Backbone as CSV, one residue per row, in Angstrom:
resi,resn,N_x,N_y,N_z,CA_x,CA_y,CA_z,C_x,C_y,C_z
1,MET,-51.371,0.489,-24.766,-50.296,0.428,-25.048,-49.523,1.969,-24.061
2,LEU,-49.972,2.802,-23.542,-49.585,3.706,-22.448,-49.334,2.747,-21.405
3,SER,-49.566,1.943,-20.785,-49.775,1.243,-19.593,-48.017,0.649,-19.783
4,GLU,-47.485,0.193,-20.642,-46.322,-0.055,-21.282,-45.212,0.762,-20.945
5,TYR,-45.632,2.066,-21.017,-44.456,2.877,-20.751,-44.909,4.269,-19.876
6,GLU,-45.805,3.779,-19.020,-46.383,5.014,-17.940,-45.228,5.198,-17.322
7,HIS,-44.870,4.588,-16.977,-43.649,4.912,-15.750,-42.199,5.285,-16.621
8,GLN,-42.123,5.955,-18.107,-41.253,6.591,-18.638,-41.503,7.805,-18.999
9,VAL,-43.102,8.283,-18.802,-43.313,9.249,-19.223,-44.281,10.256,-18.290
10,GLU,-44.107,11.362,-18.678,-45.220,12.147,-17.775,-46.783,12.762,-18.730
11,ASP,-47.409,12.993,-17.902,-48.840,13.505,-18.918,-49.174,14.703,-18.379
12,LEU,-48.954,15.338,-19.408,-49.017,17.443,-19.307,-50.476,17.563,-18.925
13,GLY,-51.442,16.553,-19.311,-52.767,17.406,-19.521,-52.930,17.334,-21.004
14,PRO,-54.268,17.534,-21.041,-55.108,17.534,-22.395,-54.239,18.804,-23.131
15,ASN,-54.270,18.757,-24.402,-53.967,19.788,-25.469,-54.929,20.198,-26.304
16,LEU,-55.880,19.327,-26.057,-57.223,19.364,-27.144,-58.201,18.639,-26.451
17,GLU,-59.520,19.546,-26.480,-60.907,19.167,-26.052,-61.739,18.855,-27.008
18,GLY,-62.772,17.989,-26.818,-63.589,17.972,-27.781,-63.599,16.920,-28.853
19,ALA,-62.608,16.137,-28.577,-62.658,15.029,-29.608,-63.622,13.809,-29.564
20,LYS,-64.535,13.287,-30.834,-65.520,12.824,-30.392,-65.244,11.540,-31.554
21,SER,-66.300,10.683,-31.390,-66.720,9.420,-32.439,-67.885,9.343,-32.458
22,GLY,-68.686,8.852,-33.715,-69.755,8.120,-33.625,-70.294,8.338,-35.293
23,LEU,-71.469,8.000,-35.602,-71.968,8.137,-36.906,-72.373,9.413,-37.473
24,VAL,-71.715,9.674,-38.574,-71.757,10.789,-38.969,-72.432,10.819,-40.509
25,VAL,-73.579,12.124,-40.878,-73.944,12.132,-42.210,-73.859,13.639,-42.565
26,PRO,-74.037,13.729,-43.708,-74.063,14.993,-44.550,-75.182,16.052,-43.887
27,THR,-75.011,17.228,-43.686,-75.965,17.987,-43.298,-77.366,18.284,-43.844
28,TYR,-77.319,17.995,-45.362,-78.727,18.102,-45.798,-79.552,16.778,-45.875
29,MET,-78.813,15.578,-45.159,-79.802,14.240,-44.468,-80.424,15.036,-43.353
30,ASP,-81.851,14.984,-43.457,-83.190,15.233,-42.221,-83.257,14.098,-41.523
31,ILE,-82.043,13.926,-40.817,-82.165,13.135,-39.277,-80.939,14.043,-38.563
32,ASP,-81.235,13.507,-37.312,-80.704,14.516,-35.964,-79.820,12.948,-35.007
33,SER,-80.466,11.925,-35.368,-80.299,10.847,-34.364,-79.920,9.391,-34.947
34,ILE,-79.451,8.830,-34.050,-79.005,7.130,-34.503,-80.652,6.856,-34.562
35,GLU,-81.355,6.990,-33.826,-82.662,6.598,-33.537,-83.789,7.047,-34.542
36,ASP,-83.138,8.188,-35.815,-83.943,8.238,-36.636,-83.511,7.811,-37.612
37,LEU,-82.668,6.751,-37.715,-82.260,5.752,-39.081,-83.340,4.860,-39.070
38,THR,-83.814,4.633,-40.561,-84.638,4.113,-40.719,-84.196,3.235,-42.377
39,ASN,-84.067,3.809,-43.362,-84.077,3.175,-44.373,-82.958,3.606,-45.296
40,GLN,-82.433,5.023,-44.696,-81.591,5.707,-45.411,-80.203,5.280,-45.779
41,ALA,-79.776,5.900,-46.931,-78.269,5.246,-47.113,-78.344,3.771,-47.662
42,GLY,-79.480,3.258,-47.931,-79.865,1.883,-48.575,-78.991,0.817,-47.104
43,GLN,-79.776,1.563,-46.133,-79.735,0.852,-44.828,-78.091,0.114,-44.699
44,THR,-77.027,0.831,-45.069,-75.588,0.895,-44.943,-74.686,1.738,-44.254
45,ILE,-73.966,1.369,-43.063,-73.056,2.071,-42.456,-71.475,1.976,-43.110
46,VAL,-71.198,2.907,-43.587,-69.690,2.667,-44.321,-68.923,3.257,-43.355
47,GLY,-68.269,2.320,-42.948,-66.704,2.416,-41.979,-65.510,2.329,-42.571
48,ILE,-64.360,2.116,-41.739,-63.237,1.694,-41.904,-62.665,0.485,-42.188
49,GLU,-61.329,0.125,-41.735,-60.806,-0.953,-41.389,-61.502,-1.903,-40.482
50,PRO,-61.557,-3.062,-40.673,-62.077,-4.223,-39.669,-61.198,-4.046,-38.173
51,GLY,-62.139,-4.200,-37.247,-61.304,-4.173,-35.908,-60.963,-2.663,-35.465
52,ALA,-61.241,-1.737,-36.206,-60.644,-0.593,-35.682,-61.424,-0.152,-34.550
53,GLY,-61.448,0.841,-33.575,-62.391,0.872,-32.592,-63.472,1.404,-32.706
54,ILE,-63.566,2.333,-33.676,-64.782,2.584,-34.194,-65.858,1.503,-34.929
55,ILE,-65.388,0.824,-35.558,-66.074,-0.278,-36.042,-66.557,-1.094,-34.750
56,ILE,-65.786,-1.461,-34.071,-66.242,-1.956,-32.739,-67.156,-1.287,-31.909
57,GLN,-67.001,0.104,-31.810,-68.378,0.816,-31.433,-69.462,0.643,-32.237
58,THR,-69.564,0.383,-33.416,-70.367,0.743,-34.156,-71.318,-0.594,-34.114
59,GLU,-70.260,-1.872,-34.084,-71.184,-3.243,-33.829,-71.846,-3.040,-32.767
60,LEU,-71.310,-2.287,-31.691,-72.132,-2.239,-30.381,-73.431,-1.776,-30.514
61,ALA,-73.234,-0.408,-31.126,-74.408,0.559,-31.398,-75.643,-0.212,-32.099
62,GLN,-75.223,-1.463,-33.179,-75.972,-1.907,-33.727,-77.007,-3.174,-33.003
63,ASP,-76.428,-3.422,-31.671,-76.264,-4.286,-30.925,-77.672,-3.535,-29.887
64,VAL,-77.171,-2.115,-29.558,-78.045,-1.247,-28.454,-78.977,-0.674,-29.255
65,TYR,-79.026,-0.438,-30.378,-80.266,0.257,-31.050,-80.863,-0.643,-32.238
66,SER,-81.904,-0.912,-32.121,-82.605,-2.023,-32.603,-82.862,-1.629,-33.999
67,ASN,-83.357,-0.371,-34.521,-83.429,0.234,-35.687,-82.062,0.159,-36.462
68,ILE,-80.900,-0.195,-36.027,-80.150,-0.397,-37.210,-79.254,-1.897,-36.785
69,SER,-80.014,-2.866,-36.268,-79.488,-4.069,-35.832,-79.188,-4.750,-37.050
70,ASN,-79.959,-4.658,-38.019,-79.955,-5.406,-39.523,-79.402,-4.729,-40.228
71,TRP,-78.411,-3.483,-40.414,-77.995,-2.854,-41.275,-76.598,-3.315,-41.776
72,LYS,-76.232,-2.715,-42.765,-75.342,-3.674,-43.336,-73.748,-2.719,-42.849
73,LEU,-73.128,-2.966,-42.171,-71.543,-2.618,-41.897,-70.615,-2.384,-42.741
74,ASP,-70.443,-1.870,-43.699,-69.311,-2.017,-44.771,-67.854,-1.748,-44.161
75,THR,-66.737,-2.602,-44.233,-65.876,-2.029,-43.742,-64.494,-2.199,-44.607
76,PRO,-64.500,-1.368,-45.723,-63.505,-1.346,-46.997,-62.182,-0.854,-46.493
77,SER,-61.876,0.066,-46.026,-60.914,0.982,-45.304,-60.876,2.520,-45.198
78,THR,-60.005,3.097,-44.492,-60.289,4.624,-44.450,-60.776,5.233,-45.839
79,GLY,-59.374,4.997,-46.627,-59.789,5.861,-48.017,-60.546,5.198,-48.580
80,ALA,-61.297,4.563,-49.009,-62.073,4.201,-49.525,-63.471,4.678,-48.876
81,MET,-63.660,4.684,-47.613,-64.911,5.576,-46.852,-64.782,6.738,-47.429
82,LEU,-63.639,7.568,-47.380,-63.650,8.878,-47.612,-64.109,9.392,-49.206
83,ALA,-63.522,8.336,-49.987,-64.105,8.024,-51.328,-65.299,8.087,-51.665
84,LEU,-66.027,7.145,-51.355,-67.269,7.113,-51.099,-68.421,8.183,-50.478
85,LEU,-68.021,9.037,-49.461,-68.368,10.189,-48.522,-68.469,11.254,-49.835
86,ASP,-67.030,11.458,-50.424,-67.121,12.750,-51.846,-67.808,12.273,-52.336
87,GLU,-67.903,11.082,-52.826,-69.061,10.982,-54.079,-70.498,11.157,-53.804
88,ALA,-70.970,10.334,-52.604,-72.271,10.565,-52.436,-72.659,12.380,-51.830
89,ILE,-71.343,13.049,-51.281,-71.720,14.599,-51.067,-71.976,15.196,-52.613
90,THR,-70.866,15.030,-53.661,-71.226,15.725,-54.723,-72.330,15.515,-55.398
91,ASN,-72.551,14.178,-55.201,-74.408,13.597,-55.847,-75.485,13.806,-55.034
92,GLU,-75.043,14.577,-53.844,-76.180,15.032,-52.935,-77.091,13.744,-52.299
93,GLU,-76.117,12.419,-52.282,-76.899,11.344,-51.876,-76.712,10.912,-50.465
94,GLU,-77.544,9.956,-49.905,-77.368,9.735,-48.601,-76.266,8.957,-48.283
95,ILE,-75.944,9.242,-47.339,-74.566,8.223,-46.535,-74.392,8.362,-44.827
96,VAL,-74.201,7.107,-44.494,-73.519,7.125,-43.250,-72.609,6.462,-43.046
97,ILE,-71.738,7.549,-42.368,-70.433,6.875,-42.215,-70.097,6.795,-40.818
98,THR,-69.118,6.033,-40.369,-68.312,6.055,-39.069,-67.227,7.281,-38.972
99,GLY,-67.274,8.054,-38.074,-66.593,9.252,-37.996,-65.888,9.811,-36.930
100,TRP,-64.944,10.748,-36.789,-64.412,10.713,-35.573,-63.622,12.228,-35.777
101,THR,-63.603,13.273,-34.509,-63.042,14.488,-35.022,-61.964,14.289,-33.578
102,PRO,-60.667,14.962,-34.223,-60.440,15.660,-35.034,-60.035,14.766,-36.398
103,HIS,-60.462,15.417,-37.615,-60.661,14.605,-39.076,-60.771,15.816,-39.849
104,TRP,-59.844,15.985,-41.046,-60.028,17.033,-42.210,-61.544,17.193,-42.540
105,LYS,-61.940,16.018,-42.579,-63.201,15.721,-43.599,-64.294,16.705,-43.039
106,PHE,-64.115,17.034,-41.802,-64.848,18.326,-41.018,-64.773,19.491,-41.497
107,GLN,-63.550,19.649,-42.226,-63.466,21.133,-42.950,-63.964,21.083,-44.162
108,ARG,-63.685,19.913,-44.887,-64.195,19.862,-46.116,-65.311,20.020,-46.580
109,TYR,-66.076,18.913,-45.827,-67.420,18.789,-45.848,-68.475,19.323,-44.833
110,ASP,-69.949,19.401,-44.972,-70.599,20.229,-43.996,-71.435,18.642,-43.461
111,LEU,-70.892,18.298,-42.344,-71.230,17.094,-41.928,-71.715,17.381,-40.234
112,LYS,-72.583,16.171,-39.927,-72.730,16.115,-38.826,-72.698,14.742,-38.000
113,PHE,-72.677,15.170,-36.565,-72.661,14.054,-35.967,-74.298,13.535,-35.600
114,LEU,-74.679,11.910,-35.672,-76.087,11.756,-35.160,-76.092,11.941,-33.561
115,GLU,-76.671,12.171,-32.983,-76.933,12.049,-31.704,-77.261,10.769,-31.416
116,ASP,-76.463,10.197,-30.084,-76.534,9.222,-29.393,-77.094,8.855,-28.135
117,PRO,-78.066,8.841,-27.992,-78.708,8.753,-26.787,-78.449,8.234,-25.906
118,GLU,-78.047,6.535,-26.178,-77.639,5.702,-25.376,-76.266,5.502,-25.039
119,ASN,-75.211,6.510,-25.535,-73.946,6.904,-25.407,-73.231,5.748,-25.558
120,VAL,-73.485,5.236,-26.730,-72.235,3.989,-27.094,-71.029,4.508,-27.495
121,TYR,-70.974,5.380,-27.940,-69.923,5.874,-28.863,-68.786,6.875,-27.408
122,GLY,-69.664,7.230,-26.443,-69.098,7.889,-25.037,-69.243,9.375,-25.247
123,GLU,-68.465,9.912,-24.118,-68.717,11.697,-24.145,-67.434,12.269,-25.360
124,SER,-67.551,13.214,-25.254,-66.086,13.836,-25.642,-65.126,13.385,-25.100
125,GLU,-63.815,13.464,-25.774,-62.453,13.225,-25.082,-61.817,14.164,-25.180
126,GLN,-60.249,13.807,-24.934,-59.371,14.743,-24.867,-58.181,14.200,-25.464
127,ILE,-57.312,14.662,-26.330,-55.817,14.123,-26.212,-54.831,14.828,-25.718
128,HIS,-53.868,13.875,-24.972,-53.115,14.387,-23.824,-51.486,14.935,-24.802
129,THR,-51.219,15.502,-23.877,-49.322,15.754,-24.253,-48.812,15.066,-23.230
130,LEU,-47.762,13.920,-23.698,-46.846,13.223,-22.792,-45.489,13.758,-23.085
131,ALA,-44.721,13.655,-22.045,-43.290,14.106,-22.134,-42.462,13.100,-21.501
132,ARG,-40.939,12.983,-21.838,-40.316,12.076,-21.183,-40.187,12.297,-19.624
133,LEU,-39.824,11.490,-18.957,-39.522,11.814,-17.425,-38.355,12.658,-17.478
134,GLY,-37.628,13.709,-16.658,-36.860,14.257,-16.799,-36.827,15.405,-17.653
135,LEU,-37.551,15.573,-19.032,-37.390,16.661,-19.824,-37.359,17.781,-19.261
136,ALA,-38.368,18.111,-18.107,-38.694,19.336,-17.297,-37.067,19.845,-16.732
137,GLU,-36.645,18.839,-16.286,-34.779,19.243,-15.912,-33.787,19.502,-16.798
138,GLU,-33.824,18.947,-17.847,-32.796,18.574,-18.907,-33.340,19.691,-20.059
139,MET,-34.097,20.086,-20.274,-34.744,21.029,-21.507,-36.048,21.768,-20.930
140,PRO,-35.866,22.630,-20.051,-37.090,23.557,-19.437,-37.900,24.122,-20.194
141,GLU,-37.130,24.824,-20.996,-37.812,25.820,-22.047,-38.852,24.806,-23.108
142,ALA,-38.308,23.397,-23.616,-39.154,22.593,-24.484,-40.092,22.186,-23.618
143,TYR,-40.027,21.635,-22.473,-40.936,21.208,-21.279,-42.108,22.193,-21.357
144,ARG,-41.861,23.763,-20.910,-42.996,24.862,-20.514,-43.455,24.985,-22.020
145,ILE,-43.035,24.841,-23.192,-43.971,25.036,-24.498,-44.553,23.679,-24.708
146,LEU,-44.505,22.701,-24.249,-45.106,21.461,-24.728,-46.156,21.333,-23.348
147,ASP,-46.046,21.862,-22.270,-46.909,21.773,-21.388,-48.011,22.940,-21.578
148,ASN,-47.340,24.125,-22.226,-48.374,25.292,-22.250,-49.278,24.979,-23.873
149,PHE,-49.062,23.916,-24.836,-49.432,23.845,-25.915,-51.183,23.066,-25.836
150,ASN,-51.865,23.916,-26.641,-53.513,23.596,-26.489,-53.855,24.284,-27.959
151,TRP,-54.723,23.275,-28.249,-55.302,23.850,-29.817,-56.883,23.505,-29.785
152,THR,-57.735,23.769,-30.806,-58.704,23.080,-30.774,-59.033,22.143,-31.556
153,VAL,-60.202,21.531,-31.761,-60.670,20.378,-32.712,-60.221,21.096,-34.333
154,GLU,-60.910,22.239,-34.308,-60.705,23.027,-35.464,-59.238,23.239,-36.251
155,ASP,-58.391,23.558,-35.276,-57.103,23.995,-35.706,-56.295,22.735,-36.162
156,MET,-56.548,21.533,-35.246,-55.984,20.713,-35.743,-56.417,20.188,-37.304
157,GLU,-57.764,20.528,-37.454,-58.135,19.939,-38.619,-57.983,20.760,-39.772
158,SER,-57.542,21.870,-39.667,-57.165,23.022,-40.363,-55.525,22.403,-41.039
159,VAL,-55.173,21.902,-40.423,-53.731,21.898,-40.314,-53.566,20.349,-41.409
160,THR,-54.640,19.510,-40.686,-54.737,17.787,-41.611,-55.169,17.961,-42.723
161,LEU,-56.043,18.871,-42.824,-56.733,19.414,-44.317,-55.388,19.550,-45.187
162,ALA,-54.970,21.003,-44.960,-53.935,21.263,-45.830,-53.119,20.395,-46.036
163,MET,-52.610,19.622,-45.293,-51.714,18.482,-45.853,-52.717,17.469,-46.522
164,GLU,-53.646,16.876,-46.378,-54.432,16.503,-47.396,-54.705,17.320,-48.998
165,ASN,-54.831,18.454,-48.641,-54.775,19.119,-50.048,-53.172,19.275,-50.487
166,GLY,-52.208,18.402,-50.321,-51.123,18.375,-50.690,-49.785,19.446,-50.504
167,ILE,-50.250,20.067,-49.132,-48.853,20.925,-48.594,-48.161,19.848,-47.585
168,THR,-46.921,20.331,-47.753,-46.302,19.488,-47.000,-46.292,19.600,-45.252
169,LYS,-46.138,18.544,-44.682,-46.547,18.772,-42.844,-45.852,20.224,-42.427
170,LYS,-44.545,20.251,-42.574,-43.725,21.442,-42.274,-44.482,22.678,-42.861
171,GLN,-44.943,22.761,-44.015,-45.431,24.105,-44.240,-46.947,24.077,-43.835
172,ALA,-47.675,22.970,-43.493,-48.944,23.422,-42.944,-48.946,23.695,-41.623
173,ALA,-48.016,23.552,-40.992,-47.269,23.622,-39.426,-47.141,25.250,-39.452
174,GLN,-46.374,25.438,-40.342,-45.903,27.100,-40.602,-46.988,27.645,-41.004
175,ASP,-47.826,27.541,-41.642,-48.944,28.443,-41.814,-49.770,28.185,-40.971
176,TRP,-49.867,27.322,-40.183,-50.810,27.435,-39.117,-50.419,28.762,-37.891
177,ILE,-49.312,28.116,-37.821,-48.422,29.221,-36.733,-48.628,30.686,-37.118
178,ASP,-48.191,31.023,-38.459,-48.542,32.446,-38.979,-50.045,32.580,-38.648
179,GLN,-50.814,32.157,-39.003,-52.105,32.522,-38.608,-52.623,32.536,-37.275
180,ASN,-51.553,31.737,-36.536,-52.312,31.642,-34.956,-51.292,32.382,-34.082
181,ARG,-50.271,33.096,-34.580,-49.544,33.960,-33.962,-49.485,34.217,-32.412
182,ASP,-50.662,35.048,-32.099,-51.409,35.113,-30.648,-51.164,33.883,-29.747
183,LYS,-51.592,32.997,-30.405,-51.501,31.624,-29.409,-50.591,31.046,-29.091
184,VAL,-49.974,30.762,-30.364,-48.389,30.139,-30.450,-47.462,31.143,-29.393
185,ASP,-47.670,32.386,-29.121,-46.679,33.537,-28.509,-47.195,33.266,-27.133
186,GLU,-48.408,32.921,-26.662,-49.005,32.315,-25.210,-48.071,31.240,-24.841
187,TRP,-48.083,30.477,-25.665,-47.187,29.092,-25.585,-45.962,29.204,-24.916
188,LEU,-45.096,30.256,-25.844,-43.809,30.459,-25.867,-43.455,31.460,-24.625
189,ASN,-44.340,32.208,-24.216,-44.200,33.345,-22.970,-44.500,33.116,-22.117
190,ASN,-45.367,31.856,-21.798,-46.262,31.621,-20.304,-45.150,30.928,-20.065
């Protein structure tokens, strides 16, 4: 999709480092790697909507890791996956889900990514800031703020968790700004 607009925008570089995707389990499960999976969670991986990128990666993982090749990949919806995760954690049951960061579920629950020795899910990634061409000349202050903007996975997850808990987007953003005034001042004053 970026290729459609690449001649209309400028990539200002990463504003977040460490975005990640893979298979995720609650920390109380005594496994650390995809290779450790045997018969946990009824040999089911709970994912999100069929056709999503993480589902395509998980289907590839099932081809690469013979120990999960016969596992069921359940693809109900993001909401259903989150409801099943909540239920499993409430009852301290085993569950294996498809997961990605940043996402508020990592703020709400004690979760861990399973190691991926075959690197099916890839390395950690970045989220970039894009600005329309000409913004630097037309609105230099706005451009400078966008260019300076950066935060962590945990920062973004805390804002999205607040919204998930019913706080408006505007209030969640304001609360985060109030709690991170030094960081915001760096964006504004550099």
